[in-house]
mmCIF file of C-alpha atoms in Angstrom:
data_model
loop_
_atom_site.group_PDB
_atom_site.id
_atom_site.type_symbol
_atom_site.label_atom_id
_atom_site.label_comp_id
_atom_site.label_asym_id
_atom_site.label_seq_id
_atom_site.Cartn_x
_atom_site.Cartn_y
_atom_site.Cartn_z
ATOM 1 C CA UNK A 1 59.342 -63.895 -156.616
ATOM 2 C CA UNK A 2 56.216 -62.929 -154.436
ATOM 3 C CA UNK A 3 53.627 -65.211 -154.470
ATOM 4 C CA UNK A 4 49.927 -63.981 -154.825
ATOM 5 C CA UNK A 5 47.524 -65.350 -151.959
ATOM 6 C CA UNK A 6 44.995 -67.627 -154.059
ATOM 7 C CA UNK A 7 41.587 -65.877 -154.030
ATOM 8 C CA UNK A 8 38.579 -66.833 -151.480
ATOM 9 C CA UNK A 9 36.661 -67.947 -154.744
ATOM 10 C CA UNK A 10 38.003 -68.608 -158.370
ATOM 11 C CA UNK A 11 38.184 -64.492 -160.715
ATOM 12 C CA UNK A 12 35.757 -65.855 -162.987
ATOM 13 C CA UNK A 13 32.892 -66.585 -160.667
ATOM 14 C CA UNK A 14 33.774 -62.691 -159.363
ATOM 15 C CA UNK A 15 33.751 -61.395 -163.328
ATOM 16 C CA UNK A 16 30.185 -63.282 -164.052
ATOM 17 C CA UNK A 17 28.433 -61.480 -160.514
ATOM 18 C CA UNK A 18 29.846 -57.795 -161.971
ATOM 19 C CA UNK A 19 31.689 -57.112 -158.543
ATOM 20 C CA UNK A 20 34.738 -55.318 -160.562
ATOM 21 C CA UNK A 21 31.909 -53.329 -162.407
ATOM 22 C CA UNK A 22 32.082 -49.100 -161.019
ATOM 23 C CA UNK A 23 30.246 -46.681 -162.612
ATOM 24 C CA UNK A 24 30.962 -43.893 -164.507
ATOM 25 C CA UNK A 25 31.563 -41.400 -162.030
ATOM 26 C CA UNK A 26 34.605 -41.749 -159.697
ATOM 27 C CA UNK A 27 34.974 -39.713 -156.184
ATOM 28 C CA UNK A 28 38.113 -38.843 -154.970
ATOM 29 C CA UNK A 29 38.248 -41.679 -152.469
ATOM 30 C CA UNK A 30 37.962 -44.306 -154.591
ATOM 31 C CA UNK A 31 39.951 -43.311 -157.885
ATOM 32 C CA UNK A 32 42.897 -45.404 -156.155
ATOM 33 C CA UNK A 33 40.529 -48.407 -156.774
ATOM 34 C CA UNK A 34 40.278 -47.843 -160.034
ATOM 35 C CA UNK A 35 42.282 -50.557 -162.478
ATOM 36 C CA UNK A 36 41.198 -49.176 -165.494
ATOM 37 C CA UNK A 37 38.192 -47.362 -167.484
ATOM 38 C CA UNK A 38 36.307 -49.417 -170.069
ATOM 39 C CA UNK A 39 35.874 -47.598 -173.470
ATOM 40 C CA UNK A 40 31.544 -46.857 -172.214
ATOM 41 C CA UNK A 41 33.386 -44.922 -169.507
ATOM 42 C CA UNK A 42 32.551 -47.575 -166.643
ATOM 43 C CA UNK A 43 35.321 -48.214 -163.975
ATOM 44 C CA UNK A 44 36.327 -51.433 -163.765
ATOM 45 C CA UNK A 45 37.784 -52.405 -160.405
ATOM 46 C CA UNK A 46 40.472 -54.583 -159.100
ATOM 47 C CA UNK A 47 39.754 -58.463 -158.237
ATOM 48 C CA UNK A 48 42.529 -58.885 -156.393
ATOM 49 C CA UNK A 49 41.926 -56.030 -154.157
ATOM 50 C CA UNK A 50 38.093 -56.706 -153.522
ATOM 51 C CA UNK A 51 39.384 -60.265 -152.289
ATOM 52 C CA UNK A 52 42.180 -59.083 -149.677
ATOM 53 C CA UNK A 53 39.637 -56.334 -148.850
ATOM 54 C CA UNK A 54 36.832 -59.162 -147.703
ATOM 55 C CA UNK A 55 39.550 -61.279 -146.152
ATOM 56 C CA UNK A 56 40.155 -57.755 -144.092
ATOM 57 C CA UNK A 57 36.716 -57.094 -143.365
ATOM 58 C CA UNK A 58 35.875 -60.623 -142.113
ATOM 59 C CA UNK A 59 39.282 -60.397 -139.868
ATOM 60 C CA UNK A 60 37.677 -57.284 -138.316
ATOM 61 C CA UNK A 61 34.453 -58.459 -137.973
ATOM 62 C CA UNK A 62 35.361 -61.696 -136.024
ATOM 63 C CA UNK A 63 36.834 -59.706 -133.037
ATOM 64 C CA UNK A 64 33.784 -58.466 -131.855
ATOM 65 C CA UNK A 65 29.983 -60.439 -130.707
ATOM 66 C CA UNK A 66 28.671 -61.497 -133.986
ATOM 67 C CA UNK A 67 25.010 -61.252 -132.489
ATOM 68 C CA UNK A 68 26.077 -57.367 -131.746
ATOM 69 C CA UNK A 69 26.883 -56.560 -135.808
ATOM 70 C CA UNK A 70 24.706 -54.085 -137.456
ATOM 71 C CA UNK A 71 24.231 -54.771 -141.137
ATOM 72 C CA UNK A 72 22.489 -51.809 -143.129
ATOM 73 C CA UNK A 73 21.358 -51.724 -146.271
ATOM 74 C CA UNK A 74 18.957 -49.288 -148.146
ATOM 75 C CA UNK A 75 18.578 -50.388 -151.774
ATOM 76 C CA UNK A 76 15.724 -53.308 -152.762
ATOM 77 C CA UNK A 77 19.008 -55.476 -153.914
ATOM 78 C CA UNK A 78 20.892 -55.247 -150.664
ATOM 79 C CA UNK A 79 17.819 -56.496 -148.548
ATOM 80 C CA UNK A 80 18.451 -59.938 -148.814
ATOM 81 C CA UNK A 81 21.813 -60.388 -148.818
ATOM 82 C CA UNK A 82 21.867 -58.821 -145.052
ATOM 83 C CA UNK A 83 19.134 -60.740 -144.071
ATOM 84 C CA UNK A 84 20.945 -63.680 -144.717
ATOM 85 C CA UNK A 85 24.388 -62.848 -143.669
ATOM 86 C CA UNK A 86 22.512 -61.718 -140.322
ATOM 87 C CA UNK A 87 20.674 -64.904 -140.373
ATOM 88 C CA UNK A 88 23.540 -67.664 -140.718
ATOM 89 C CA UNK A 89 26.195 -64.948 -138.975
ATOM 90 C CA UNK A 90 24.134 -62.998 -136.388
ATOM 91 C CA UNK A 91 23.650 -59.255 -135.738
ATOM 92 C CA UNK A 92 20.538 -57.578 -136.983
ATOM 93 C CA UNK A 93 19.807 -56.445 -140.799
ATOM 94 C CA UNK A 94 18.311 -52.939 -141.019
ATOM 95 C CA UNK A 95 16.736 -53.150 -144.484
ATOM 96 C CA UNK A 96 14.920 -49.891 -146.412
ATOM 97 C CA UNK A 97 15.452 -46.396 -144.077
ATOM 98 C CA UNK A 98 17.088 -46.042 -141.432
ATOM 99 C CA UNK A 99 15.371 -44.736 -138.823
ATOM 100 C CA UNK A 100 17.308 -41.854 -136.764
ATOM 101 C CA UNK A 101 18.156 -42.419 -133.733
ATOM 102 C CA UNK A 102 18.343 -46.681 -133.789
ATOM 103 C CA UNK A 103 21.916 -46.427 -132.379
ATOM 104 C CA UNK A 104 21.699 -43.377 -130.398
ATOM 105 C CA UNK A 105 18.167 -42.822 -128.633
ATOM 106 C CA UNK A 106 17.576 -45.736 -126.040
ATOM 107 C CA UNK A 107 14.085 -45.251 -126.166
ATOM 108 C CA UNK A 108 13.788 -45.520 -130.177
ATOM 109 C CA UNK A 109 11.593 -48.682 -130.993
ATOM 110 C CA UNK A 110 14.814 -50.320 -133.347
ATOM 111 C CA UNK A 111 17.172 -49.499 -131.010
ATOM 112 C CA UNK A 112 20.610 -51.396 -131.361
ATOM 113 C CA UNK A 113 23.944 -51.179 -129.764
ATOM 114 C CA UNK A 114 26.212 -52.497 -132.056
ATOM 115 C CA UNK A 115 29.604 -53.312 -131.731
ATOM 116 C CA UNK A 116 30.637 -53.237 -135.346
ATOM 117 C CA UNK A 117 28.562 -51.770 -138.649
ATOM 118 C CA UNK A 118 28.289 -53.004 -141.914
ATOM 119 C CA UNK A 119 27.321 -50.508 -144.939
ATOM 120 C CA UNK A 120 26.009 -51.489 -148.085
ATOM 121 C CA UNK A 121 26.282 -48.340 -149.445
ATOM 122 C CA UNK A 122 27.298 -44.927 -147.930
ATOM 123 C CA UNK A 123 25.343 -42.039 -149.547
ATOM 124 C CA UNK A 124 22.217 -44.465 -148.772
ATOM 125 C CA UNK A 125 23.181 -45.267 -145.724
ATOM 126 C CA UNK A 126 24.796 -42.113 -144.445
ATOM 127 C CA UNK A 127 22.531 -41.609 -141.348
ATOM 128 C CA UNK A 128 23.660 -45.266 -139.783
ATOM 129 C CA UNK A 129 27.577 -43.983 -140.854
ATOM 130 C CA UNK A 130 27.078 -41.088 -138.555
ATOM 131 C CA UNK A 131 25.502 -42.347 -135.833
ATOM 132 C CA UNK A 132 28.296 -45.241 -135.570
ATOM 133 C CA UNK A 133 30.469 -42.250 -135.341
ATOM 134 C CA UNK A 134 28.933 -40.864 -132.458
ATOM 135 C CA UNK A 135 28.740 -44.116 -130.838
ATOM 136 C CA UNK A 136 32.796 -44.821 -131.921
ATOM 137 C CA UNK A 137 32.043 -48.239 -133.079
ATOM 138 C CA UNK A 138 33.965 -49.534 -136.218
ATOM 139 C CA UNK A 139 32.466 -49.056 -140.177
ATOM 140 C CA UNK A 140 32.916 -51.122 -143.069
ATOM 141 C CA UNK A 141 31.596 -50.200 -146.001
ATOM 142 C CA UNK A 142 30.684 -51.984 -150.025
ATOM 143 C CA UNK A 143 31.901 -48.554 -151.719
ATOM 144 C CA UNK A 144 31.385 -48.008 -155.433
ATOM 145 C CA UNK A 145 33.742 -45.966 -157.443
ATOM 146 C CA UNK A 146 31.153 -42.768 -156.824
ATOM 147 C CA UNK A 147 31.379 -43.336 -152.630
ATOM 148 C CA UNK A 148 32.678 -41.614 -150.182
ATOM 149 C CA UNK A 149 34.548 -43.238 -147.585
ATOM 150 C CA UNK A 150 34.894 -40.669 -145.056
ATOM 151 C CA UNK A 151 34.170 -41.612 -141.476
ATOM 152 C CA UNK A 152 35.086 -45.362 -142.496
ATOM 153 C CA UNK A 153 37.237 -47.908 -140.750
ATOM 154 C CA UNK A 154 37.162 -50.624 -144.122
ATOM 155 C CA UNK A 155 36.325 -49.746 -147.784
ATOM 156 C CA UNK A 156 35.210 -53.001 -149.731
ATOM 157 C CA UNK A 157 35.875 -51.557 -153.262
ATOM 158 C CA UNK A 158 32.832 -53.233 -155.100
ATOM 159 C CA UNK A 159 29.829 -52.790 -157.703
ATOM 160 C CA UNK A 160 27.199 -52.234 -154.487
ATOM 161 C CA UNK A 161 24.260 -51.988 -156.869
ATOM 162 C CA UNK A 162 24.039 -55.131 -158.842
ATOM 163 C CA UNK A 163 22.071 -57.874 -157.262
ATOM 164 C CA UNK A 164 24.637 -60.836 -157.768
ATOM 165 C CA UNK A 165 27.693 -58.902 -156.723
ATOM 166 C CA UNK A 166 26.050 -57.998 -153.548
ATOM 167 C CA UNK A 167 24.808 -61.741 -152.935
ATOM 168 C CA UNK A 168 28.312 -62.472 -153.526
ATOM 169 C CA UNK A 169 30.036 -60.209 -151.061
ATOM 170 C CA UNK A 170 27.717 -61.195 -148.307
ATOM 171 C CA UNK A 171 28.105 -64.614 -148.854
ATOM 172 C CA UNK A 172 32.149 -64.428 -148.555
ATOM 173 C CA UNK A 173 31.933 -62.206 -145.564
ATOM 174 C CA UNK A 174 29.768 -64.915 -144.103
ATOM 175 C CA UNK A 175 31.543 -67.624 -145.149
ATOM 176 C CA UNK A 176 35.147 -66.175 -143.929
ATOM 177 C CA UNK A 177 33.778 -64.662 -141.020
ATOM 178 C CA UNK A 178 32.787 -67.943 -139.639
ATOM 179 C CA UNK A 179 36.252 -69.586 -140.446
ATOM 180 C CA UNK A 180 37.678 -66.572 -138.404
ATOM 181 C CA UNK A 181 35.409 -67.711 -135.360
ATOM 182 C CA UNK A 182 36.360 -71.407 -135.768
ATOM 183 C CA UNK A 183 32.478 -72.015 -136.085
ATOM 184 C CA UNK A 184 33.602 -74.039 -139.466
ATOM 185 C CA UNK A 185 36.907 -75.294 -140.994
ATOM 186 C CA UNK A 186 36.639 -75.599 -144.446
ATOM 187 C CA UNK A 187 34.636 -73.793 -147.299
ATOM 188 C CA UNK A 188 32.319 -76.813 -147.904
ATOM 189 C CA UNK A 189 31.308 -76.777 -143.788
ATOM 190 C CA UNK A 190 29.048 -73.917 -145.162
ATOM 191 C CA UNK A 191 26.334 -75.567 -147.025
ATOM 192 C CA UNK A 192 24.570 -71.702 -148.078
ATOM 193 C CA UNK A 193 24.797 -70.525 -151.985
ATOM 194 C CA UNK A 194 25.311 -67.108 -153.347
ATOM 195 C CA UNK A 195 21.824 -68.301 -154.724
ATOM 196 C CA UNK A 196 20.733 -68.115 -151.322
ATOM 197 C CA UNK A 197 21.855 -64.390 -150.786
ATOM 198 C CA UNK A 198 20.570 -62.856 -153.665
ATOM 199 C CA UNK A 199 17.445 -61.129 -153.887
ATOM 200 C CA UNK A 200 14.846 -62.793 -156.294
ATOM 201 C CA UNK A 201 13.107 -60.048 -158.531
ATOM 202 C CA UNK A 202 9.680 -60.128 -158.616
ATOM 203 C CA UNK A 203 7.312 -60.846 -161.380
ATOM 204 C CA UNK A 204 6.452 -56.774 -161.988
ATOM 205 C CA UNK A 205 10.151 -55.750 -161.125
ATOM 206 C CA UNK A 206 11.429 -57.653 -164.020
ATOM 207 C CA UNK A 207 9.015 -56.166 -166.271
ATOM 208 C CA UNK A 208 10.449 -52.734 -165.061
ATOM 209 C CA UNK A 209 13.971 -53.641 -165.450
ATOM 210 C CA UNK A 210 13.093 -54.744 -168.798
ATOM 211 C CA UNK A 211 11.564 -51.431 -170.077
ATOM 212 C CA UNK A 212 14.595 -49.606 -168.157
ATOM 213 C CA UNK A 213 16.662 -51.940 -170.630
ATOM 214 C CA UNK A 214 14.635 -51.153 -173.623
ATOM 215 C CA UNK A 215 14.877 -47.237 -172.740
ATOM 216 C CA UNK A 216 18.861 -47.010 -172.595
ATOM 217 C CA UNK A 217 19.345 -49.461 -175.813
ATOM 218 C CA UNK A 218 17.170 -46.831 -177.349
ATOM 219 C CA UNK A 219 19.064 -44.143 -175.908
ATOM 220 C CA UNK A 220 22.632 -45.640 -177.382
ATOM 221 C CA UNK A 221 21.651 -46.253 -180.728
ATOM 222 C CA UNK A 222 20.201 -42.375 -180.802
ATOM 223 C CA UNK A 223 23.758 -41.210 -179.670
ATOM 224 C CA UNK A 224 25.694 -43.603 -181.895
ATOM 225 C CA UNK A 225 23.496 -41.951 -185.311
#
């Protein structure tokens, strides 16, 4: 009997951030990721897979100069988490747009060589994708079931939207990544919480998300009557 490799951190704590969580739409890349389809039409991904995908990723990322990593990340929710992982890891965290031309024009005011890139999502973040192309450096990617993962090295198959899931995933790449280097041994060498890679939600933002909330309750019971 095979055994299965015991996860980087225990399913529940992955279950509570929503990193299984997909959307509603799939692309053809990432149906294979797909475990099953809750009865609200979401895609629920697989734990399992997510994990070895992260144990991948951080494999990758450890053979190259970690203060030559490009982490990208458009969305308000991924700004943190790169800032951190860039922080305690190294590389450089390009939060909000991407300017054109930060890998390719030498005289650009961001410019960056990078050995390695880090997506946080790739319809946001399509413009870095093709410009690590043109350089030929590896891609990894935190792909939602609605991604693309063309011109990718790594798919992470993950909910890329939700604040806590994206703390999460940037806190295991950072953790594993610096077990890979030998810069620490054990887990509890790495004294940094997911708390410390999520992003905190301001006062007004919450008040927004709220009335979002409030808007698709009202929207459900309409289409339940």
């Amino acid at each position: 009997m095979m055994s299965v490799e015991k996860l980087l951190i225990d399913a529940d704590t992955y279950l509570k951030s929503g990193a299984h969580i997909g959307t509603k739409n799939k692309s053809g890349d990432m149906k294979k990721y797909v475990f099953k389809v809750r009865p609200d039409g979401l895609s629920v991904l697989d734990v399992q897979t997510l994990d070895k995908r992260i144990r991948m990723a951080s494999r990758l990322i450890s053979n190259y100069n970690l203060d030559r990593i490009a982490i990208v990340g458009r969305r308000l929710y991924s700004k943190t988490p790169i800032k951190k992982f860039a922080e305690f890891v190294g590389g450089k965290a390009f939060s909000g747009r991407f300017v054109p031309g930060t890998f390719t024009n030498p005289t650009a005011k961001e410019f960056f060589e990078p050995e390695i890139v880090i997506i946080s999502e790739t319809e946001q973040d399509v413009q870095a994708i093709n410009e690590a192309k043109i350089i030929k450096v590896p891609v990894i990617a935190l792909c939602s079931t609605n991604n693309s993962t063309r011109n990718l090295d790594l798919a992470i198959p993950v909910n890329n939207k939700g604040r806590r899931s994206l703390a999460l995933v940037y806190w295991l790449l950072a953790k594993e990544v610096l077990k890979e280097k030998g810069l620490i041994k054990e887990d509890k060498e790495f004294s940094k919480t997911i708390d410390d890679f999520e992003y905190q939600v301001k006062e007004e933002e919450k008040r927004a998300e709220e009335r979002k909330k409030a808007v698709q309750r009202r929207e459900r019971r309409r289409k339940s009557k």
